Amino acid sequence: MANPLMQENVWLQRQRFEEAEAHYYSVMAGTANNNQGGGSSLSKEITQARQQIQNALNQPGGQGGASPGRIDALEKENRDLKKVTADLKAMILKLESRVGALEKGGKGDAPAAKPAPAAADDDDDDDDIDLFGSEDEDEQAAQAERKAKLLADYAAKKAKKPVLIAKSSVVFDVKP
């Protein structure tokens, strides 16, 4: 036959189930006391945070996460960047001085080309034979003087001419 208690409507462990339900709701609300852990979850989190802070402060260098090797690398990079910046500044100052000299009409760093003196031949053995009918030495000296005078006149004319400077123009198209 059937079990006689099966039809009975009595809840024998009601107290235990009500305590379990109360504990469940208190855990969900974050106010439950865990007797096994010795405190609430909030106090555990605070304890863990304090421990992490102590660990970070006790690390070598006291930086928490920055290692000395990384700091040295950053300092070296900083020095390199400062050197590059100083080099660029010096280069800009040099260019400004050159542009200023060019605007004043100076020749800047490009001196006028001077004719190189002709190399003297030590072999005078062939001077008595004139195969191509060249002019004599007096005419060559006069021609060299005329050439020097023309070069001097050309250099003076070039010096009077204003030097063309590269210019840039920027046009902004502003629309309402």
PDB file of C-alpha atoms in Angstrom:
ATOM      1  CA  MET A   1       0.000   0.000   0.000  1.00  0.00           C
ATOM      2  CA  ALA A   2       0.914   3.567   0.023  1.00  0.00           C
ATOM      3  CA  ASN A   3       3.083   5.265   2.516  1.00  0.00           C
ATOM      4  CA  PRO A   4       0.821   6.732   5.236  1.00  0.00           C
ATOM      5  CA  LEU A   5       2.919   9.979   5.543  1.00  0.00           C
ATOM      6  CA  MET A   6       2.650  10.687   1.868  1.00  0.00           C
ATOM      7  CA  GLN A   7      -0.820  12.103   2.203  1.00  0.00           C
ATOM      8  CA  GLU A   8       0.031  14.139   5.282  1.00  0.00           C
ATOM      9  CA  ASN A   9       0.532  17.881   4.759  1.00  0.00           C
ATOM     10  CA  VAL A  10       3.152  18.545   7.467  1.00  0.00           C
ATOM     11  CA  TRP A  11       6.463  20.353   6.828  1.00  0.00           C
ATOM     12  CA  LEU A  12       8.866  19.010   9.371  1.00  0.00           C
ATOM     13  CA  GLN A  13      12.009  21.014   8.389  1.00  0.00           C
ATOM     14  CA  ARG A  14      10.349  24.391   7.926  1.00  0.00           C
ATOM     15  CA  GLN A  15      12.720  26.221  10.328  1.00  0.00           C
ATOM     16  CA  ARG A  16      15.803  25.029   8.446  1.00  0.00           C
ATOM     17  CA  PHE A  17      14.431  26.120   5.044  1.00  0.00           C
ATOM     18  CA  GLU A  18      13.439  29.556   6.354  1.00  0.00           C
ATOM     19  CA  GLU A  19      16.961  30.114   7.718  1.00  0.00           C
ATOM     20  CA  ALA A  20      18.448  29.061   4.376  1.00  0.00           C
ATOM     21  CA  GLU A  21      16.143  31.474   2.532  1.00  0.00           C
ATOM     22  CA  ALA A  22      17.018  34.343   4.886  1.00  0.00           C
ATOM     23  CA  HIS A  23      20.695  33.618   4.449  1.00  0.00           C
ATOM     24  CA  TYR A  24      20.285  33.576   0.641  1.00  0.00           C
ATOM     25  CA  TYR A  25      18.630  36.998   0.612  1.00  0.00           C
ATOM     26  CA  SER A  26      21.222  38.466   2.964  1.00  0.00           C
ATOM     27  CA  VAL A  27      24.028  37.165   0.713  1.00  0.00           C
ATOM     28  CA  MET A  28      22.340  38.747  -2.306  1.00  0.00           C
ATOM     29  CA  ALA A  29      22.065  42.050  -0.430  1.00  0.00           C
ATOM     30  CA  GLY A  30      25.710  41.843   0.678  1.00  0.00           C
ATOM     31  CA  THR A  31      24.935  41.862   4.396  1.00  0.00           C
ATOM     32  CA  ALA A  32      25.439  38.202   5.165  1.00  0.00           C
ATOM     33  CA  ASN A  33      27.807  37.122   7.919  1.00  0.00           C
ATOM     34  CA  ASN A  34      30.006  34.259   6.829  1.00  0.00           C
ATOM     35  CA  ASN A  35      31.023  32.509   9.975  1.00  0.00           C
ATOM     36  CA  GLN A  36      33.600  30.517   8.049  1.00  0.00           C
ATOM     37  CA  GLY A  37      35.402  33.604   6.634  1.00  0.00           C
ATOM     38  CA  GLY A  38      35.335  35.694   9.759  1.00  0.00           C
ATOM     39  CA  GLY A  39      33.699  38.846   8.211  1.00  0.00           C
ATOM     40  CA  SER A  40      31.641  40.320   5.421  1.00  0.00           C
ATOM     41  CA  SER A  41      32.679  40.380   1.794  1.00  0.00           C
ATOM     42  CA  LEU A  42      33.225  44.157   1.956  1.00  0.00           C
ATOM     43  CA  SER A  43      35.694  43.814   4.788  1.00  0.00           C
ATOM     44  CA  LYS A  44      37.472  41.067   2.846  1.00  0.00           C
ATOM     45  CA  GLU A  45      37.777  43.382  -0.166  1.00  0.00           C
ATOM     46  CA  ILE A  46      39.150  46.168   2.021  1.00  0.00           C
ATOM     47  CA  THR A  47      41.680  43.773   3.527  1.00  0.00           C
ATOM     48  CA  GLN A  48      42.734  42.608   0.054  1.00  0.00           C
ATOM     49  CA  ALA A  49      43.092  46.229  -1.168  1.00  0.00           C
ATOM     50  CA  ARG A  50      45.258  47.110   1.845  1.00  0.00           C
ATOM     51  CA  GLN A  51      47.419  44.067   1.197  1.00  0.00           C
ATOM     52  CA  GLN A  52      47.880  45.037  -2.471  1.00  0.00           C
ATOM     53  CA  ILE A  53      48.878  48.567  -1.459  1.00  0.00           C
ATOM     54  CA  GLN A  54      51.439  47.211   0.998  1.00  0.00           C
ATOM     55  CA  ASN A  55      52.828  44.868  -1.672  1.00  0.00           C
ATOM     56  CA  ALA A  56      53.107  47.747  -4.156  1.00  0.00           C
ATOM     57  CA  LEU A  57      54.918  49.937  -1.627  1.00  0.00           C
ATOM     58  CA  ASN A  58      57.315  47.153  -0.682  1.00  0.00           C
ATOM     59  CA  GLN A  59      58.419  46.506  -4.283  1.00  0.00           C
ATOM     60  CA  PRO A  60      61.940  47.673  -5.238  1.00  0.00           C
ATOM     61  CA  GLY A  61      61.952  51.312  -6.258  1.00  0.00           C
ATOM     62  CA  GLY A  62      58.544  51.962  -4.714  1.00  0.00           C
ATOM     63  CA  GLN A  63      57.108  52.667  -8.156  1.00  0.00           C
ATOM     64  CA  GLY A  64      54.531  49.928  -8.181  1.00  0.00           C
ATOM     65  CA  GLY A  65      54.975  48.892 -11.808  1.00  0.00           C
ATOM     66  CA  ALA A  66      57.796  50.946 -13.321  1.00  0.00           C
ATOM     67  CA  SER A  67      61.011  48.952 -13.418  1.00  0.00           C
ATOM     68  CA  PRO A  68      64.412  50.670 -13.184  1.00  0.00           C
ATOM     69  CA  GLY A  69      65.327  49.369 -16.648  1.00  0.00           C
ATOM     70  CA  ARG A  70      62.298  51.042 -18.169  1.00  0.00           C
ATOM     71  CA  ILE A  71      63.072  54.298 -16.379  1.00  0.00           C
ATOM     72  CA  ASP A  72      66.657  54.219 -17.704  1.00  0.00           C
ATOM     73  CA  ALA A  73      65.384  53.612 -21.238  1.00  0.00           C
ATOM     74  CA  LEU A  74      62.990  56.546 -20.958  1.00  0.00           C
ATOM     75  CA  GLU A  75      65.742  58.823 -19.639  1.00  0.00           C
ATOM     76  CA  LYS A  76      68.036  57.820 -22.527  1.00  0.00           C
ATOM     77  CA  GLU A  77      65.262  58.495 -25.037  1.00  0.00           C
ATOM     78  CA  ASN A  78      64.665  61.876 -23.406  1.00  0.00           C
ATOM     79  CA  ARG A  79      68.361  62.792 -23.733  1.00  0.00           C
ATOM     80  CA  ASP A  80      68.370  61.715 -27.396  1.00  0.00           C
ATOM     81  CA  LEU A  81      65.302  63.810 -28.132  1.00  0.00           C
ATOM     82  CA  LYS A  82      66.837  66.836 -26.419  1.00  0.00           C
ATOM     83  CA  LYS A  83      69.996  66.417 -28.526  1.00  0.00           C
ATOM     84  CA  VAL A  84      67.979  66.183 -31.754  1.00  0.00           C
ATOM     85  CA  THR A  85      66.011  69.274 -30.741  1.00  0.00           C
ATOM     86  CA  ALA A  86      69.216  71.211 -30.068  1.00  0.00           C
ATOM     87  CA  ASP A  87      70.644  70.141 -33.447  1.00  0.00           C
ATOM     88  CA  LEU A  88      67.499  71.252 -35.242  1.00  0.00           C
ATOM     89  CA  LYS A  89      67.539  74.587 -33.417  1.00  0.00           C
ATOM     90  CA  ALA A  90      71.173  75.181 -34.431  1.00  0.00           C
ATOM     91  CA  MET A  91      70.347  74.289 -38.031  1.00  0.00           C
ATOM     92  CA  ILE A  92      67.423  76.732 -38.084  1.00  0.00           C
ATOM     93  CA  LEU A  93      69.590  79.523 -36.674  1.00  0.00           C
ATOM     94  CA  LYS A  94      72.223  78.836 -39.337  1.00  0.00           C
ATOM     95  CA  LEU A  95      69.600  78.924 -42.099  1.00  0.00           C
ATOM     96  CA  GLU A  96      68.156  82.172 -40.741  1.00  0.00           C
ATOM     97  CA  SER A  97      71.586  83.797 -40.827  1.00  0.00           C
ATOM     98  CA  ARG A  98      72.148  82.617 -44.418  1.00  0.00           C
ATOM     99  CA  VAL A  99      68.769  83.950 -45.531  1.00  0.00           C
ATOM    100  CA  GLY A 100      69.515  87.252 -43.808  1.00  0.00           C
ATOM    101  CA  ALA A 101      72.850  87.495 -45.621  1.00  0.00           C
ATOM    102  CA  LEU A 102      71.183  86.716 -48.954  1.00  0.00           C
ATOM    103  CA  GLU A 103      68.505  89.347 -48.382  1.00  0.00           C
ATOM    104  CA  LYS A 104      71.162  91.985 -47.668  1.00  0.00           C
ATOM    105  CA  GLY A 105      72.775  91.253 -51.009  1.00  0.00           C
ATOM    106  CA  GLY A 106      75.710  89.315 -49.647  1.00  0.00           C
ATOM    107  CA  LYS A 107      77.011  86.302 -51.439  1.00  0.00           C
ATOM    108  CA  GLY A 108      76.412  83.978 -48.484  1.00  0.00           C
ATOM    109  CA  ASP A 109      78.343  80.742 -48.501  1.00  0.00           C
ATOM    110  CA  ALA A 110      78.684  80.539 -52.307  1.00  0.00           C
ATOM    111  CA  PRO A 111      81.814  82.537 -53.314  1.00  0.00           C
ATOM    112  CA  ALA A 112      82.219  83.566 -56.934  1.00  0.00           C
ATOM    113  CA  ALA A 113      84.156  81.103 -59.018  1.00  0.00           C
ATOM    114  CA  LYS A 114      87.674  82.324 -59.729  1.00  0.00           C
ATOM    115  CA  PRO A 115      89.554  81.076 -62.750  1.00  0.00           C
ATOM    116  CA  ALA A 116      92.253  78.616 -61.799  1.00  0.00           C
ATOM    117  CA  PRO A 117      95.744  79.634 -62.842  1.00  0.00           C
ATOM    118  CA  ALA A 118      97.034  77.672 -65.775  1.00  0.00           C
ATOM    119  CA  ALA A 119      99.528  75.024 -64.904  1.00  0.00           C
ATOM    120  CA  ALA A 120     102.995  75.947 -66.044  1.00  0.00           C
ATOM    121  CA  ASP A 121     104.588  73.443 -68.348  1.00  0.00           C
ATOM    122  CA  ASP A 122     108.165  72.663 -67.509  1.00  0.00           C
ATOM    123  CA  ASP A 123     108.756  71.102 -70.904  1.00  0.00           C
ATOM    124  CA  ASP A 124     109.787  73.971 -73.184  1.00  0.00           C
ATOM    125  CA  ASP A 125     111.285  71.647 -75.760  1.00  0.00           C
ATOM    126  CA  ASP A 126     108.370  71.950 -78.188  1.00  0.00           C
ATOM    127  CA  ASP A 127     107.962  75.775 -78.022  1.00  0.00           C
ATOM    128  CA  ASP A 128     109.951  76.428 -81.181  1.00  0.00           C
ATOM    129  CA  ILE A 129     107.575  74.381 -83.363  1.00  0.00           C
ATOM    130  CA  ASP A 130     104.214  76.031 -84.076  1.00  0.00           C
ATOM    131  CA  LEU A 131     101.983  73.400 -85.646  1.00  0.00           C
ATOM    132  CA  PHE A 132      98.653  75.234 -85.450  1.00  0.00           C
ATOM    133  CA  GLY A 133      99.723  78.834 -85.993  1.00  0.00           C
ATOM    134  CA  SER A 134      98.999  80.049 -82.463  1.00  0.00           C
ATOM    135  CA  GLU A 135      99.417  83.712 -81.505  1.00  0.00           C
ATOM    136  CA  ASP A 136     102.468  84.896 -79.746  1.00  0.00           C
ATOM    137  CA  GLU A 137     102.707  85.389 -75.996  1.00  0.00           C
ATOM    138  CA  ASP A 138     101.927  89.130 -75.937  1.00  0.00           C
ATOM    139  CA  GLU A 139      98.562  88.544 -77.570  1.00  0.00           C
ATOM    140  CA  GLN A 140      97.826  85.718 -75.139  1.00  0.00           C
ATOM    141  CA  ALA A 141      98.566  88.012 -72.174  1.00  0.00           C
ATOM    142  CA  ALA A 142      96.281  90.722 -73.621  1.00  0.00           C
ATOM    143  CA  GLN A 143      93.554  88.171 -74.161  1.00  0.00           C
ATOM    144  CA  ALA A 144      93.909  86.947 -70.546  1.00  0.00           C
ATOM    145  CA  GLU A 145      93.581  90.569 -69.335  1.00  0.00           C
ATOM    146  CA  ARG A 146      90.418  91.094 -71.392  1.00  0.00           C
ATOM    147  CA  LYS A 147      88.987  87.840 -70.031  1.00  0.00           C
ATOM    148  CA  ALA A 148      89.756  88.866 -66.437  1.00  0.00           C
ATOM    149  CA  LYS A 149      88.166  92.287 -67.030  1.00  0.00           C
ATOM    150  CA  LEU A 150      85.034  90.713 -68.511  1.00  0.00           C
ATOM    151  CA  LEU A 151      84.773  88.305 -65.566  1.00  0.00           C
ATOM    152  CA  ALA A 152      85.152  91.205 -63.098  1.00  0.00           C
ATOM    153  CA  ASP A 153      82.452  93.221 -64.927  1.00  0.00           C
ATOM    154  CA  TYR A 154      80.157  90.185 -64.933  1.00  0.00           C
ATOM    155  CA  ALA A 155      80.698  89.614 -61.189  1.00  0.00           C
ATOM    156  CA  ALA A 156      79.955  93.301 -60.456  1.00  0.00           C
ATOM    157  CA  LYS A 157      76.793  93.148 -62.568  1.00  0.00           C
ATOM    158  CA  LYS A 158      75.670  89.985 -60.733  1.00  0.00           C
ATOM    159  CA  ALA A 159      76.295  91.617 -57.349  1.00  0.00           C
ATOM    160  CA  LYS A 160      73.994  94.532 -58.221  1.00  0.00           C
ATOM    161  CA  LYS A 161      71.169  92.209 -59.230  1.00  0.00           C
ATOM    162  CA  PRO A 162      68.782  91.288 -56.397  1.00  0.00           C
ATOM    163  CA  VAL A 163      68.906  87.650 -55.423  1.00  0.00           C
ATOM    164  CA  LEU A 164      65.742  85.680 -56.044  1.00  0.00           C
ATOM    165  CA  ILE A 165      64.433  84.214 -52.815  1.00  0.00           C
ATOM    166  CA  ALA A 166      62.046  81.298 -52.795  1.00  0.00           C
ATOM    167  CA  LYS A 167      58.696  82.456 -51.489  1.00  0.00           C
ATOM    168  CA  SER A 168      55.618  80.566 -50.455  1.00  0.00           C
ATOM    169  CA  SER A 169      52.079  81.785 -50.386  1.00  0.00           C
ATOM    170  CA  VAL A 170      49.304  80.161 -48.440  1.00  0.00           C
ATOM    171  CA  VAL A 171      45.700  80.783 -49.415  1.00  0.00           C
ATOM    172  CA  PHE A 172      42.925  80.018 -46.931  1.00  0.00           C
ATOM    173  CA  ASP A 173      39.530  79.502 -48.449  1.00  0.00           C
ATOM    174  CA  VAL A 174      37.044  80.291 -45.688  1.00  0.00           C
ATOM    175  CA  LYS A 175      33.452  79.492 -46.376  1.00  0.00           C
ATOM    176  CA  PRO A 176      30.601  80.683 -44.173  1.00  0.00           C
TER     177      PRO A 176
END
